XYZ file of C-alpha atoms in Angstrom:
299
model
C 90.669 113.630 145.492
C 93.333 111.816 143.484
C 96.849 113.149 143.079
C 96.102 114.122 139.488
C 92.984 116.088 140.326
C 94.765 117.820 143.200
C 97.634 118.714 140.870
C 95.235 120.121 138.289
C 93.354 122.174 140.859
C 96.440 123.394 142.731
C 99.648 123.173 140.654
C 101.757 124.482 143.531
C 100.541 121.959 146.098
C 100.640 119.038 143.683
C 104.249 119.728 142.775
C 105.418 120.070 146.376
C 103.630 116.842 147.344
C 106.144 114.936 145.200
C 108.874 115.615 147.768
C 107.807 112.512 149.711
C 108.760 110.230 146.808
C 112.388 111.365 146.533
C 115.355 109.140 147.418
C 116.439 111.633 150.078
C 114.717 114.009 152.523
C 114.028 117.367 150.888
C 113.265 119.531 153.923
C 112.924 117.286 157.000
C 111.175 118.351 160.191
C 114.344 118.763 162.265
C 115.608 121.735 160.255
C 114.951 125.319 161.336
C 111.626 126.522 159.979
C 113.239 129.195 157.785
C 115.540 126.633 156.164
C 112.637 124.282 155.546
C 110.595 126.994 153.863
C 113.489 128.038 151.649
C 114.484 124.474 150.732
C 110.888 123.648 149.797
C 110.786 126.773 147.624
C 113.933 125.589 145.824
C 112.513 122.068 145.559
C 109.289 123.429 144.062
C 111.276 125.111 141.302
C 113.405 122.032 140.612
C 110.431 119.649 140.610
C 108.350 121.841 138.315
C 111.126 122.316 135.773
C 111.634 118.525 135.722
C 107.897 117.974 135.261
C 107.945 120.369 132.306
C 110.934 118.608 130.773
C 109.455 115.142 131.332
C 105.972 116.017 130.114
C 104.558 115.242 133.557
C 102.453 118.350 134.073
C 98.880 117.716 135.106
C 96.287 117.651 132.340
C 94.258 120.780 131.879
C 97.094 123.180 131.109
C 97.012 125.133 134.383
C 100.796 125.542 134.485
C 100.913 126.659 130.857
C 98.222 129.273 131.487
C 100.083 130.553 134.541
C 103.209 130.952 132.402
C 101.322 132.743 129.644
C 101.654 129.904 127.113
C 98.864 129.525 124.563
C 96.755 126.332 124.525
C 98.264 125.438 121.142
C 101.762 125.369 122.659
C 100.834 123.923 126.058
C 102.198 120.466 125.140
C 105.524 121.738 123.781
C 108.214 121.375 126.495
C 110.634 123.741 124.752
C 108.028 126.511 124.595
C 107.115 125.895 128.230
C 110.768 125.926 129.301
C 111.327 129.230 127.505
C 108.309 130.705 129.279
C 109.474 129.274 132.595
C 112.921 130.815 132.128
C 111.319 134.187 131.373
C 109.261 133.862 134.569
C 112.377 132.883 136.535
C 114.045 136.096 135.438
C 111.083 137.987 136.905
C 112.004 136.441 140.276
C 115.130 138.605 140.171
C 113.752 141.797 138.632
C 109.973 141.817 138.755
C 106.895 139.828 139.732
C 106.710 136.217 138.492
C 103.452 134.721 137.253
C 103.692 131.156 138.523
C 102.905 130.646 142.250
C 105.945 128.402 142.746
C 108.169 131.175 141.442
C 106.405 133.750 143.581
C 107.098 131.425 146.512
C 110.760 131.288 145.467
C 111.240 135.059 145.265
C 111.519 135.744 149.043
C 114.036 132.894 149.328
C 116.151 134.352 146.518
C 116.177 137.741 148.213
C 116.697 136.443 151.754
C 119.577 134.142 150.780
C 121.061 136.338 148.002
C 120.757 133.502 145.492
C 121.967 134.027 141.928
C 120.199 132.961 138.710
C 122.946 130.555 137.570
C 121.938 127.341 139.375
C 118.299 127.807 138.410
C 119.263 128.442 134.786
C 121.395 125.288 134.862
C 118.381 123.179 135.807
C 116.349 124.710 132.995
C 119.221 124.088 130.549
C 119.363 120.427 131.595
C 115.687 119.959 130.833
C 116.067 121.775 127.547
C 118.914 119.380 126.732
C 116.606 116.458 127.506
C 114.399 117.552 124.615
C 117.327 117.546 122.194
C 119.721 114.849 123.438
C 118.544 111.321 124.170
C 121.847 109.440 124.218
C 125.250 110.010 125.840
C 128.318 108.590 124.165
C 130.736 108.648 127.088
C 130.733 108.837 130.873
C 132.272 112.307 130.623
C 129.325 113.389 128.481
C 126.990 112.150 131.203
C 128.973 113.996 133.885
C 128.621 117.217 131.871
C 124.862 116.682 131.818
C 124.834 116.102 135.592
C 126.695 119.399 136.012
C 123.482 121.019 134.784
C 120.823 118.584 135.991
C 121.997 117.735 139.524
C 124.892 119.766 140.872
C 122.968 123.079 141.037
C 120.651 121.546 143.645
C 123.468 120.866 146.082
C 124.935 124.281 145.485
C 121.565 125.832 146.276
C 121.368 123.874 149.543
C 124.770 125.232 150.560
C 123.729 128.749 149.542
C 120.445 128.592 151.449
C 122.272 127.422 154.591
C 125.118 129.916 154.173
C 127.815 127.221 154.140
C 129.374 127.597 150.689
C 133.104 127.091 150.299
C 134.978 125.871 147.212
C 135.786 122.540 148.880
C 132.200 121.978 150.021
C 130.934 122.786 146.540
C 133.342 120.224 145.068
C 132.185 117.540 147.514
C 128.540 118.488 146.993
C 128.927 118.163 143.225
C 130.227 114.604 143.690
C 127.254 113.660 145.876
C 124.704 115.238 143.550
C 126.153 113.627 140.444
C 126.098 110.260 142.229
C 122.450 110.740 143.184
C 121.586 111.607 139.591
C 123.338 108.510 138.241
C 121.557 106.321 140.799
C 118.216 107.810 139.773
C 119.020 107.072 136.128
C 119.786 103.461 137.059
C 116.481 103.139 138.911
C 114.584 104.638 135.975
C 116.153 102.870 132.971
C 112.804 101.511 131.789
C 110.910 104.751 132.395
C 113.560 106.810 130.620
C 113.563 104.418 127.653
C 109.840 105.046 127.362
C 110.739 108.703 126.800
C 113.389 107.678 124.251
C 116.207 108.594 126.620
C 119.134 106.431 127.668
C 121.509 107.720 130.329
C 123.756 104.659 130.255
C 126.820 105.796 128.283
C 126.931 104.217 124.820
C 130.615 103.369 125.239
C 129.802 101.377 128.384
C 126.892 99.629 126.688
C 129.244 98.551 123.920
C 131.816 97.341 126.444
C 129.227 95.157 128.176
C 127.608 94.030 124.895
C 124.285 95.664 125.732
C 121.942 96.713 122.929
C 119.147 99.242 123.280
C 116.661 96.436 122.673
C 118.020 94.678 125.780
C 116.793 97.604 127.873
C 113.234 97.068 126.619
C 112.997 93.560 128.086
C 110.791 92.832 131.102
C 113.773 91.594 133.097
C 117.478 92.224 132.674
C 119.855 89.689 131.250
C 123.358 89.094 132.550
C 124.950 91.791 130.370
C 122.504 94.493 131.471
C 122.963 93.515 135.123
C 126.731 93.709 134.764
C 126.435 97.154 133.181
C 124.130 98.412 135.939
C 126.514 97.041 138.587
C 129.401 98.869 136.916
C 127.556 102.192 136.846
C 126.362 101.689 140.438
C 129.972 101.232 141.536
C 130.866 104.498 139.823
C 128.063 106.211 141.710
C 129.263 104.662 144.964
C 132.771 105.990 144.351
C 131.366 109.474 143.781
C 129.380 109.225 147.016
C 132.538 108.211 148.851
C 134.345 111.191 147.348
C 131.599 113.539 148.481
C 130.938 112.078 151.928
C 133.523 114.287 153.744
C 131.069 117.118 153.058
C 128.963 115.722 155.922
C 131.766 115.991 158.453
C 132.631 119.529 157.348
C 129.423 120.984 158.815
C 127.707 120.758 162.173
C 124.322 120.450 163.820
C 121.168 119.880 161.885
C 122.778 120.638 158.534
C 125.112 117.691 159.144
C 122.097 115.454 159.594
C 120.466 116.795 156.416
C 123.566 116.182 154.319
C 123.964 112.730 155.850
C 120.417 112.072 154.658
C 121.384 112.973 151.085
C 124.409 110.655 151.107
C 122.447 107.914 152.868
C 119.669 108.157 150.297
C 122.149 107.397 147.551
C 123.789 104.571 149.473
C 120.462 102.975 150.365
C 119.304 103.179 146.737
C 122.514 101.503 145.552
C 121.986 98.736 148.109
C 118.398 98.319 146.883
C 119.650 97.975 143.308
C 122.155 95.357 144.450
C 119.453 93.530 146.414
C 117.444 93.320 143.179
C 120.535 91.684 141.635
C 120.905 94.787 139.473
C 117.703 94.020 137.579
C 116.213 97.493 137.276
C 113.984 96.784 134.281
C 110.819 95.616 136.117
C 110.748 98.941 137.982
C 112.896 101.124 140.206
C 114.331 99.254 143.213
C 113.567 101.320 146.314
C 115.107 101.264 149.778
C 112.938 100.983 152.866
C 112.844 103.732 155.497
C 114.685 101.389 157.863
C 117.470 100.922 155.323
C 117.695 104.673 154.885
C 117.942 105.237 158.641
C 120.676 102.634 158.912
C 122.643 104.359 156.178
C 122.196 107.714 157.915
C 123.780 106.195 161.029
C 126.665 104.738 159.041
C 127.262 108.082 157.329
C 127.188 110.079 160.556
C 129.686 107.679 162.145
C 131.978 108.133 159.166
C 131.830 104.474 158.216
C 131.389 102.853 154.844
């Protein structure tokens, strides 16, 4: 069966299968089984809400039916997000309809998770339907506060390692990872009429929106991408002490997150910052090397 047919037949399995394509390990084998189960439950929520916001649900409307959305509204992301938020609230005070949210419910109870980070991810995807351009870098950071930082906070909550300082470092790492993903996906995002490169920076580097539609990047676009990649690298550096603040297998997991961002930035640089033909991706060997560098506290 193809990925699409699997996704249509089993929305839960098809969503979770996307974990393998992420820049960083979602719930690697070396973690305790209970952590892996809970992290995959959180990932399932985050991936599904992104698929709703991006219009990437499988054809056939299975997810819409599970959420109680009529066939007429099954293609409307805002309607689907409202229904998904209503089902999320059932995780905390009832019985959710969608299997991925039913899978999440034991995790929420076991780890005493609160609704706020989940609601932030829904709000980010709702914003994606209404906002397609960001004027300043600060505007983009505010978006990342909703779209990325809740994920790191959930990882800390699931593993019982939350402290204010760790949350601050985690936010820096997660924002960096989000910016890197935006850089990898400039062409794909433009196809959805979204640009996550701040307009003020585009003006500074003399980049027009039409430049982003080219098959390959010109010198101005490459310079802009290099500038934003350096910003992401600085955020990763700011957040990296998070890795050394924990121990054991969690330290290795967090090193994997940081290394995923570093390896992706290196892949972008190796492509000479030309992200328009498609997202530059790091090899598994590059990722492992970056994990080693991160664990040794180098770089």
